[in-house]
Amino acid sequence: MAKTLSILFVSSEVYPFAKTGGLADVSYSLPLALRELGHDIRVMAPKYGSISERKNRIHEINRLRDIPIPVGENTALATVKSSSINNPRSKVQAYITTNTNYFDANKGFYADPSTGVDYEDNDERFVFFNRSVIQTCLLLGWVPDIIHCNDWQTGILPALLRLQHNDVFAKTKIIFTIHNFGNQGDFGLESISRTGFHESNADALSHKEKVNFMKAGIHFSDCITTVSPTYAKEVLTDQKLSNGLSDVLNRRAEKMLGIAHGVDLNTWNPKIDPLITKKYDKSSIEDKAPNKETVLERFGLPIHSDKNVPLIAMVTRINEQKGIQLILDAAKDLMSEDIQFVMLGEGDHSFYPELKALTNKYPEKFALKIEFDDELAHLMEAGADMFLMPSLYEPCGLNQQYSLVYGTVPIVRETGGLADTVRDYNPENVEGTGFLFPDYTAKSMMQAISRALELYKNPEAWQALVINGMNEDRSWGRAARQYSELYRALMKDTF
Ligand code: ADP
């Protein structure tokens, strides 16, 4: 049997402690899937003010109390606590960094929830977190084979490991997974002093006259992954999609790989999901119906018992990336169809007034909830007929994969991970799992929606499409094996 590896997985969001999006789901499911492959994997995350220690069984550890952490000229204290993430088959140790000023004092993770504006000291907050990761390893006397970093919030960690602690971590391989180039952790150049690095390191740590934590992660890691093969190609060639980092990436292109996520079938599975009204599988698809009723009730939309009106759902961060503008642009055409539409999301406040206006204009058809509600997200996956993701770009995307598992037909823009995980329906051979559209325009989106609505009128053909999606193996096993192989290749210096 291949040697098992020791792995520290570092993330700013880990479900169920903290979640704003897919990163949290991945930081839960992937470590558990890697544990099931036999690795000694542990996760580490910060404890924001909104996380309950009691509910999440977060306990103190004597050895990791009041650890002095330098941040710029100052020193702050980190108390690293212990918890675990679990599924019915395995358990993974979690270390949680706590600190009053940087984390407890803020309910939001990166931005003030009441305004949506980023916290001013995000550079300090995540330098503090990353340094606490290193101190935890040192105090535990644990030098992992692999340190797996995720997104800009951990981008400075590879630099700290290589430039300041390489005596201890020289043999540790560092992998940096980029879940989204949209946010890179860029700060004014004065931020260098807060990172604790010297001006002479500015080139490696900055990009376009700004300190850039993501660039630092790309520069100092042994390997960079993004979260789908198509997105990996897109960001190497398209400056817009890499948000200006294509050149930096190209310098390290031979160390780059795209691995698409899977679905955690312990959490997202209509057969066993405790959060939905009625459980079902592909032999009892009719049991989606009670879930649809609950969704309509929860959103205050009428239930049409005399006709079958398709229900389209979106569960999404509300921002430019997720294609909210296309919904606004297409609203008139979309609402002239015989459909009902439910949207759950929060994010960029500037979209709220126009979205709310739609609820007033089409009260029987369009309903919106601006909040984060995990239970309702599950219910919507179960109850909707179609799930819409008109993303401007999409690194991987989980919701379209959840939709396939729940027999809810995805209608998605052909970009990034959406293109990798949804196959366009072909009426001639009844192949495919959803509907794709090429262009980021309301017209292109409406063409795909029209194709879906047309097919929906034919229940037998629709059911065949639904079953195609439910038949696919979307479990995490494949992706976990790919990461495991990558770790081993890094250890052997063959990647
Ligand atoms: P991203 O990571 O870009 O936000 P993904 O599709 O990969 O997009 O993952 C989104 C995850 O976040 C899904 O699990 C989805 O259900 C969840 N989610 C997003 N917004 C909300 C919300 N308002 N309420 C509940 N869950 C949400």
Coordinates of C-alpha atoms and ligand atoms in Angstrom, one line a residue:
M1 CA 0.0 0.0 0.0
A2 CA 1.3 3.5 -0.8
K3 CA 2.6 5.5 2.2
T4 CA 0.1 7.7 3.8
L5 CA 0.9 11.4 3.9
S6 CA 0.5 14.0 6.6
I7 CA -1.4 17.0 5.2
L8 CA -2.4 20.3 6.7
F9 CA -5.3 21.9 4.8
V10 CA -5.6 25.6 5.5
S11 CA -8.7 27.5 4.5
S12 CA -10.5 30.7 5.6
E13 CA -13.9 28.9 5.5
V14 CA -14.6 25.3 6.5
Y15 CA -18.2 24.0 6.7
P16 CA -19.9 23.7 9.2
F17 CA -18.0 26.4 11.1
A18 CA -18.0 29.1 8.5
K19 CA -19.5 29.3 5.0
T20 CA -20.1 32.0 2.4
G21 CA -19.7 29.8 -0.6
G22 CA -18.2 26.7 -2.3
L23 CA -14.8 27.1 -0.6
A24 CA -16.4 26.0 2.7
D25 CA -18.0 22.9 1.2
V26 CA -14.7 21.9 -0.5
S27 CA -12.7 22.5 2.7
Y28 CA -15.1 20.1 4.5
S29 CA -15.5 17.4 1.9
L30 CA -12.1 17.1 0.4
P31 CA -10.2 16.6 3.7
L32 CA -12.8 14.0 4.7
A33 CA -12.4 12.2 1.3
L34 CA -8.6 12.3 1.7
R35 CA -8.9 10.9 5.2
E36 CA -10.9 8.1 3.7
L37 CA -8.0 7.4 1.4
G38 CA -5.9 6.9 4.6
H39 CA -4.0 10.2 4.9
D40 CA -3.3 11.9 8.2
I41 CA -5.0 15.2 7.3
R42 CA -6.0 18.1 9.5
V43 CA -7.7 21.4 8.7
M44 CA -7.1 24.9 10.1
A45 CA -9.4 27.9 9.9
P46 CA -10.1 31.2 11.7
K47 CA -12.9 31.6 14.2
Y48 CA -15.0 34.6 13.1
G49 CA -17.3 36.3 15.6
S50 CA -20.4 34.6 14.2
I51 CA -19.2 31.1 14.9
S52 CA -20.5 29.5 18.1
E53 CA -17.8 27.6 20.1
R54 CA -20.5 25.7 22.0
K55 CA -22.5 24.6 18.9
N56 CA -19.3 23.6 17.0
R57 CA -17.7 21.9 20.0
I58 CA -14.6 24.1 19.8
H59 CA -12.3 23.5 22.9
E60 CA -9.1 25.0 24.2
I61 CA -5.9 23.1 24.0
N62 CA -3.4 23.8 26.8
R63 CA -0.3 23.9 24.5
L64 CA -1.8 26.4 22.1
R65 CA -3.0 29.2 24.4
D66 CA -1.9 32.8 24.0
I67 CA 0.7 32.3 21.3
P68 CA 2.4 35.6 20.5
I69 CA 2.1 36.4 16.8
P70 CA 4.0 39.3 15.2
V71 CA 1.9 41.5 12.9
G72 CA 4.0 44.4 11.6
E73 CA 5.4 46.2 14.5
N74 CA 2.9 44.7 17.0
T75 CA 2.3 41.4 18.6
A76 CA -1.2 39.9 19.0
L77 CA -2.1 36.7 20.8
A78 CA -3.6 33.7 19.1
T79 CA -5.3 30.9 21.0
V80 CA -5.7 28.0 18.8
K81 CA -8.6 25.7 19.7
S82 CA -9.6 22.2 18.7
S83 CA -12.6 20.7 17.0
S84 CA -13.3 18.3 14.2
I85 CA -15.2 17.8 11.0
N86 CA -17.1 14.6 10.6
N87 CA -19.1 12.5 8.3
P88 CA -20.6 9.1 9.1
R89 CA -17.5 7.3 8.0
S90 CA -14.6 9.6 9.1
K91 CA -13.4 12.4 11.3
V92 CA -10.7 15.1 10.7
Q93 CA -9.0 17.1 13.3
A94 CA -9.6 20.9 13.0
Y95 CA -7.5 23.7 14.5
I96 CA -9.3 27.0 14.9
T97 CA -7.4 30.2 15.4
T98 CA -9.1 32.6 17.8
N99 CA -8.3 36.3 18.5
T100 CA -10.6 39.0 19.9
N101 CA -9.7 41.9 17.7
Y102 CA -9.1 40.3 14.4
F103 CA -11.8 37.7 14.4
D104 CA -14.2 37.7 17.4
A105 CA -15.0 41.4 17.0
N106 CA -16.3 40.9 13.4
K107 CA -19.4 39.0 12.5
G108 CA -18.5 38.9 8.8
F109 CA -15.6 36.9 7.4
Y110 CA -14.1 39.4 5.0
A111 CA -16.6 42.2 4.8
D112 CA -19.0 44.0 7.1
P113 CA -22.3 42.3 6.5
S114 CA -24.3 45.5 7.0
T115 CA -22.5 47.4 4.2
G116 CA -20.8 44.7 2.2
V117 CA -17.6 46.7 2.5
D118 CA -14.3 44.8 3.1
Y119 CA -12.7 45.1 6.5
E120 CA -9.8 47.6 6.4
D121 CA -7.4 45.4 8.2
N122 CA -7.9 42.2 6.1
D123 CA -4.2 42.1 5.4
E124 CA -3.3 42.1 9.1
R125 CA -6.1 39.6 9.9
F126 CA -4.9 37.0 7.4
V127 CA -1.2 37.6 8.1
F128 CA -2.1 36.9 11.7
F129 CA -4.0 33.8 10.7
N130 CA -1.2 32.4 8.5
R131 CA 1.4 33.0 11.1
S132 CA -0.8 31.2 13.6
V133 CA -0.7 28.2 11.3
I134 CA 3.0 28.0 11.3
Q135 CA 3.2 28.5 15.1
T136 CA 0.7 25.7 15.6
C137 CA 2.9 23.3 13.6
L138 CA 6.0 24.4 15.5
L139 CA 4.3 24.1 18.9
L140 CA 2.9 20.7 18.1
G141 CA 6.2 19.6 16.7
W142 CA 4.3 18.6 13.5
V143 CA 5.9 19.1 10.2
P144 CA 3.4 17.9 7.6
D145 CA 4.5 16.4 4.3
I146 CA 2.0 18.7 2.5
I147 CA 0.6 22.1 3.4
H148 CA -2.4 22.8 1.2
C149 CA -3.3 26.5 1.0
N150 CA -6.6 27.8 -0.5
D151 CA -7.3 31.2 -2.1
W152 CA -5.8 34.6 -1.2
Q153 CA -6.5 34.4 2.5
T154 CA -3.7 31.8 2.7
G155 CA -1.6 33.2 -0.1
I156 CA 1.0 34.7 2.1
L157 CA 1.6 31.4 3.9
P158 CA 3.9 29.9 1.2
A159 CA 6.0 33.0 1.4
L160 CA 6.2 32.8 5.2
L161 CA 7.1 29.2 5.0
R162 CA 9.8 29.5 2.4
L163 CA 11.3 32.9 3.4
Q164 CA 11.2 32.7 7.2
H165 CA 10.8 29.1 8.2
N166 CA 12.4 27.0 5.5
D167 CA 14.8 25.5 8.1
V168 CA 11.9 23.5 9.5
F169 CA 9.7 23.2 6.4
A170 CA 12.2 22.6 3.6
K171 CA 10.9 19.1 2.9
T172 CA 7.2 20.1 3.2
K173 CA 5.6 20.6 -0.3
I174 CA 3.2 23.5 -0.6
I175 CA 0.2 23.4 -2.9
F176 CA -1.9 26.5 -3.5
T177 CA -5.4 26.0 -4.8
I178 CA -7.1 29.0 -6.4
H179 CA -10.9 28.8 -6.1
N180 CA -11.5 32.2 -7.7
F181 CA -9.3 34.8 -9.2
G182 CA -12.0 37.4 -8.6
N183 CA -10.6 38.3 -5.2
Q184 CA -6.8 38.3 -4.8
G185 CA -6.2 40.0 -1.5
D186 CA -4.6 43.2 -2.9
F187 CA -3.6 45.9 -0.6
G188 CA -1.6 49.2 -0.8
L189 CA 2.2 48.8 -0.9
E190 CA 2.5 49.9 2.7
S191 CA 1.0 46.5 3.5
I192 CA 4.5 44.9 3.0
S193 CA 5.5 46.1 6.5
R194 CA 2.4 44.3 8.0
T195 CA 3.4 41.0 6.3
G196 CA 6.7 41.2 8.1
F197 CA 8.7 41.0 4.9
H198 CA 11.5 43.3 3.8
E199 CA 11.1 45.7 0.9
S200 CA 13.5 43.6 -1.1
N201 CA 10.8 40.9 -1.3
A202 CA 8.3 43.4 -2.9
D203 CA 8.6 42.0 -6.4
A204 CA 7.5 38.5 -5.4
L205 CA 4.7 39.8 -3.1
S206 CA 3.3 42.5 -5.3
H207 CA 1.6 43.0 -8.6
K208 CA 0.7 46.2 -10.4
E209 CA 1.8 48.4 -7.6
K210 CA -0.1 46.5 -5.0
V211 CA 0.7 43.9 -2.4
N212 CA -1.1 40.8 -3.8
F213 CA -1.5 37.8 -1.6
M214 CA -2.6 35.5 -4.4
K215 CA 0.4 36.4 -6.5
A216 CA 2.6 35.6 -3.5
G217 CA 0.9 32.2 -3.2
I218 CA 1.5 31.5 -6.9
H219 CA 5.2 32.5 -6.7
F220 CA 6.2 30.6 -3.6
S221 CA 4.1 27.3 -3.9
D222 CA 5.5 24.1 -5.3
C223 CA 2.3 23.6 -7.3
I224 CA -0.8 25.7 -8.2
T225 CA -4.2 24.2 -8.9
T226 CA -7.4 25.7 -9.9
V227 CA -10.8 24.1 -9.5
S228 CA -11.6 22.8 -13.0
P229 CA -9.6 22.0 -16.2
T230 CA -11.5 24.5 -18.3
Y231 CA -10.9 27.4 -15.8
A232 CA -7.2 26.4 -15.6
K233 CA -7.0 27.0 -19.4
E234 CA -9.1 30.1 -19.3
V235 CA -7.0 31.9 -16.7
L236 CA -3.8 31.2 -18.5
T237 CA -5.0 32.9 -21.6
D238 CA -7.6 35.4 -20.6
Q239 CA -6.4 38.4 -18.5
K240 CA -10.0 39.2 -17.6
L241 CA -10.7 35.8 -16.1
S242 CA -7.4 35.7 -14.2
N243 CA -8.1 39.3 -13.1
G244 CA -4.8 40.4 -14.5
L245 CA -2.6 37.5 -13.3
S246 CA -2.3 35.5 -16.6
D247 CA 1.4 36.5 -17.0
V248 CA 2.3 35.6 -13.5
L249 CA 0.5 32.2 -14.0
N250 CA 2.2 31.6 -17.3
R251 CA 5.6 31.8 -15.6
R252 CA 4.5 28.8 -13.6
A253 CA 2.3 27.1 -16.1
E254 CA 4.1 23.7 -16.0
K255 CA 3.3 23.6 -12.2
M256 CA -0.4 24.2 -12.8
L257 CA -3.3 21.8 -12.9
G258 CA -7.1 21.9 -12.9
I259 CA -9.1 19.5 -10.7
A260 CA -12.9 19.8 -10.6
H261 CA -14.7 19.3 -7.3
G262 CA -17.1 16.5 -6.5
V263 CA -20.3 16.4 -4.5
D264 CA -20.3 15.4 -0.8
L265 CA -23.0 12.7 -1.0
N266 CA -23.3 12.6 2.8
T267 CA -24.5 16.2 2.8
W268 CA -26.0 16.7 -0.6
N269 CA -28.1 13.7 -1.4
P270 CA -31.9 13.6 -1.8
K271 CA -32.0 10.0 -0.6
I272 CA -30.9 10.9 2.9
D273 CA -31.1 14.7 3.1
P274 CA -32.8 15.6 6.5
L275 CA -33.3 19.2 5.4
I276 CA -35.9 18.5 2.7
T277 CA -39.6 17.8 3.0
K278 CA -39.7 14.4 1.3
K279 CA -36.7 12.3 0.5
Y280 CA -36.5 10.7 -3.0
D281 CA -34.2 9.0 -5.5
K282 CA -34.3 8.3 -9.2
S283 CA -37.0 5.6 -8.7
S284 CA -39.3 8.1 -6.9
I285 CA -38.8 11.3 -8.7
E286 CA -42.5 12.2 -8.2
D287 CA -41.5 12.8 -4.5
K288 CA -39.8 16.0 -5.6
A289 CA -43.3 17.5 -5.7
P290 CA -43.8 18.0 -1.9
N291 CA -40.4 19.7 -1.9
K292 CA -41.6 22.1 -4.6
E293 CA -44.7 22.9 -2.6
T294 CA -42.6 23.8 0.4
V295 CA -40.3 26.0 -1.6
L296 CA -43.2 27.9 -3.1
E297 CA -44.8 28.3 0.4
R298 CA -41.5 29.5 1.9
F299 CA -41.2 32.1 -0.9
G300 CA -44.9 33.0 -0.7
L301 CA -45.6 32.1 -4.3
P302 CA -48.9 30.5 -5.4
I303 CA -49.1 26.8 -5.7
H304 CA -50.8 25.9 -9.1
S305 CA -52.5 22.6 -8.5
D306 CA -54.4 22.8 -11.9
K307 CA -51.2 23.0 -14.1
N308 CA -47.6 22.1 -14.0
V309 CA -45.7 25.4 -13.9
P310 CA -41.9 24.9 -14.0
L311 CA -40.0 26.3 -11.1
I312 CA -36.6 27.8 -11.8
A313 CA -34.2 28.4 -8.8
M314 CA -31.0 30.3 -8.1
V315 CA -29.0 29.9 -4.9
T316 CA -26.1 32.3 -5.3
R317 CA -23.8 34.9 -4.1
I318 CA -25.4 38.1 -5.6
N319 CA -22.6 39.7 -7.6
E320 CA -21.4 40.4 -11.1
Q321 CA -19.7 37.0 -11.4
K322 CA -22.9 35.1 -10.9
G323 CA -24.7 36.8 -13.8
I324 CA -27.3 38.7 -11.8
Q325 CA -27.1 41.4 -14.5
L326 CA -28.4 38.9 -17.1
I327 CA -31.4 38.1 -14.9
L328 CA -32.2 41.9 -14.8
D329 CA -31.6 42.3 -18.6
A330 CA -33.8 39.3 -19.4
A331 CA -36.5 39.9 -16.8
K332 CA -39.2 41.1 -19.2
D333 CA -38.8 38.1 -21.5
L334 CA -38.3 35.7 -18.7
M335 CA -41.4 36.8 -16.8
S336 CA -43.5 36.6 -20.0
E337 CA -43.0 32.8 -19.8
D338 CA -45.3 30.5 -17.8
I339 CA -42.8 30.0 -15.0
Q340 CA -42.1 30.7 -11.3
F341 CA -38.7 31.9 -10.3
V342 CA -37.1 31.8 -6.8
M343 CA -33.8 33.4 -5.8
L344 CA -31.8 33.0 -2.6
G345 CA -28.7 35.0 -2.1
E346 CA -26.8 37.9 -0.7
G347 CA -23.8 39.9 -1.6
D348 CA -23.5 43.1 -3.6
H349 CA -26.1 45.5 -2.3
S350 CA -26.2 47.5 -5.5
F351 CA -28.2 44.8 -7.2
Y352 CA -30.8 44.6 -4.4
P353 CA -33.2 47.5 -5.5
E354 CA -33.7 46.2 -9.0
L355 CA -34.2 42.6 -7.8
K356 CA -36.7 43.7 -5.2
A357 CA -38.5 45.7 -7.9
L358 CA -39.0 42.5 -9.8
T359 CA -40.7 40.9 -6.8
N360 CA -43.2 43.8 -6.7
K361 CA -43.8 43.8 -10.5
Y362 CA -44.2 40.0 -10.7
P363 CA -45.5 39.0 -7.2
E364 CA -46.9 35.7 -8.4
K365 CA -43.9 34.7 -10.4
F366 CA -40.7 36.1 -9.0
A367 CA -39.6 35.8 -5.3
L368 CA -36.4 36.7 -3.6
K369 CA -34.8 36.1 -0.2
I370 CA -31.8 38.1 0.6
E371 CA -30.2 36.0 3.3
F372 CA -28.0 33.0 3.9
D373 CA -30.1 29.9 4.6
D374 CA -28.5 26.5 4.2
E375 CA -31.7 24.6 4.8
L376 CA -33.6 26.5 2.2
A377 CA -30.7 26.0 -0.2
H378 CA -31.2 22.2 0.2
L379 CA -34.9 22.5 -0.2
M380 CA -34.5 24.6 -3.4
E381 CA -32.2 22.0 -4.9
A382 CA -34.9 19.3 -4.1
G383 CA -38.0 21.3 -5.1
A384 CA -37.0 23.2 -8.2
D385 CA -37.4 21.8 -11.7
M386 CA -34.5 23.8 -13.2
F387 CA -31.5 25.5 -11.6
L388 CA -30.0 28.5 -13.3
M389 CA -26.4 29.6 -13.3
P390 CA -25.8 32.3 -15.9
S391 CA -22.2 33.0 -14.6
L392 CA -19.9 35.5 -16.2
Y393 CA -17.2 33.1 -15.2
E394 CA -17.3 30.0 -12.9
P395 CA -14.1 28.4 -11.5
C396 CA -15.9 25.2 -10.7
G397 CA -19.4 25.6 -9.3
L398 CA -21.0 23.2 -6.9
N399 CA -24.7 24.1 -7.2
Q400 CA -25.0 22.8 -10.8
Q401 CA -23.5 19.5 -9.6
Y402 CA -25.9 19.4 -6.6
S403 CA -28.7 20.0 -9.1
L404 CA -27.7 17.0 -11.1
V405 CA -27.7 14.8 -8.0
Y406 CA -31.2 16.2 -7.0
G407 CA -32.7 15.7 -10.5
T408 CA -33.0 19.4 -11.0
V409 CA -31.9 20.3 -14.5
P410 CA -29.1 22.8 -14.7
I411 CA -29.2 25.7 -17.2
V412 CA -25.7 27.1 -17.2
R413 CA -23.4 29.3 -19.2
E414 CA -20.7 27.4 -20.9
T415 CA -17.7 28.6 -18.9
G416 CA -15.1 27.2 -16.5
G417 CA -16.3 24.3 -14.3
L418 CA -19.9 24.6 -15.7
A419 CA -18.6 23.6 -19.1
D420 CA -16.8 20.6 -17.5
T421 CA -19.7 19.3 -15.4
V422 CA -22.9 19.8 -17.4
R423 CA -23.4 18.2 -20.8
D424 CA -25.7 19.9 -23.2
Y425 CA -29.0 18.0 -24.0
N426 CA -29.2 16.5 -27.4
P427 CA -32.8 15.6 -28.4
E428 CA -31.6 13.3 -31.1
N429 CA -30.0 10.7 -28.9
V430 CA -31.4 11.9 -25.5
E431 CA -27.8 12.5 -24.4
G432 CA -26.8 15.2 -22.0
T433 CA -27.6 16.4 -18.5
G434 CA -28.7 20.1 -18.9
F435 CA -28.7 23.1 -21.1
L436 CA -25.6 25.2 -21.9
F437 CA -25.5 28.6 -23.5
P438 CA -22.3 30.2 -25.0
D439 CA -22.6 33.9 -24.7
Y440 CA -22.8 36.2 -21.7
T441 CA -26.0 37.8 -23.0
A442 CA -29.6 37.8 -22.1
K443 CA -30.5 36.5 -25.5
S444 CA -28.2 33.5 -25.3
M445 CA -29.5 32.7 -21.8
M446 CA -33.1 33.0 -22.9
Q447 CA -32.4 30.6 -25.8
A448 CA -31.3 27.9 -23.4
I449 CA -34.2 28.6 -21.0
S450 CA -36.6 28.3 -23.9
R451 CA -35.1 25.0 -24.9
A452 CA -35.6 23.8 -21.4
L453 CA -39.2 25.1 -21.1
E454 CA -40.1 23.4 -24.4
L455 CA -38.7 20.0 -23.3
Y456 CA -40.5 20.4 -19.9
K457 CA -43.8 20.2 -21.7
N458 CA -43.0 16.6 -22.6
P459 CA -42.9 14.9 -19.2
E460 CA -41.4 11.6 -20.5
A461 CA -38.5 13.3 -22.3
W462 CA -38.0 15.6 -19.3
Q463 CA -37.8 12.7 -17.0
A464 CA -35.2 11.0 -19.2
L465 CA -33.0 14.1 -19.0
V466 CA -33.4 14.2 -15.2
I467 CA -32.4 10.6 -14.9
N468 CA -29.3 11.2 -17.1
G469 CA -28.1 13.7 -14.5
M470 CA -29.0 11.5 -11.5
N471 CA -27.1 8.6 -13.1
E472 CA -23.8 10.4 -13.1
D473 CA -21.2 9.6 -10.5
R474 CA -20.4 13.0 -8.9
S475 CA -18.9 11.8 -5.7
W476 CA -15.6 13.3 -4.3
G477 CA -13.7 10.0 -4.8
R478 CA -12.4 11.0 -8.2
A479 CA -11.1 14.4 -7.2
A480 CA -9.7 13.2 -3.9
R481 CA -7.7 10.5 -5.8
Q482 CA -6.4 13.2 -8.2
Y483 CA -5.2 15.4 -5.3
S484 CA -3.7 12.3 -3.6
E485 CA -1.7 11.5 -6.7
L486 CA -0.6 15.1 -7.0
Y487 CA 0.7 15.1 -3.4
R488 CA 2.6 11.9 -4.0
A489 CA 4.1 13.3 -7.2
L490 CA 5.2 16.4 -5.4
M491 CA 6.8 14.4 -2.6
K492 CA 8.7 12.5 -5.3
D493 CA 9.5 15.7 -7.2
T494 CA 7.9 14.2 -10.3
F495 CA 5.4 17.0 -10.8
Ligands
ADP1 P1 -19.3 30.0 -5.1 O1 -18.3 29.2 -4.3 O2 -18.7 30.7 -6.2 O3 -20.2 30.8 -4.2 P2 -20.5 27.4 -5.7 O4 -21.7 27.0 -6.6 O5 -19.2 26.7 -5.9 O6 -20.3 28.9 -5.8 O7 -21.0 27.1 -4.2 C1 -22.0 27.9 -3.6 C2 -22.3 27.2 -2.3 O8 -22.8 28.2 -1.4 C3 -23.4 26.2 -2.4 O9 -23.3 25.2 -1.4 C4 -24.7 27.0 -2.2 O10 -25.7 26.2 -1.8 C5 -24.2 27.9 -1.1 N1 -24.9 29.2 -1.0 C6 -24.6 30.3 -1.8 N2 -25.4 31.4 -1.4 C7 -26.2 30.9 -0.4 C8 -27.3 31.4 0.4 N3 -27.7 32.7 0.2 N4 -27.9 30.6 1.3 C9 -27.5 29.3 1.4 N5 -26.5 28.7 0.7 C10 -25.8 29.5 -0.2

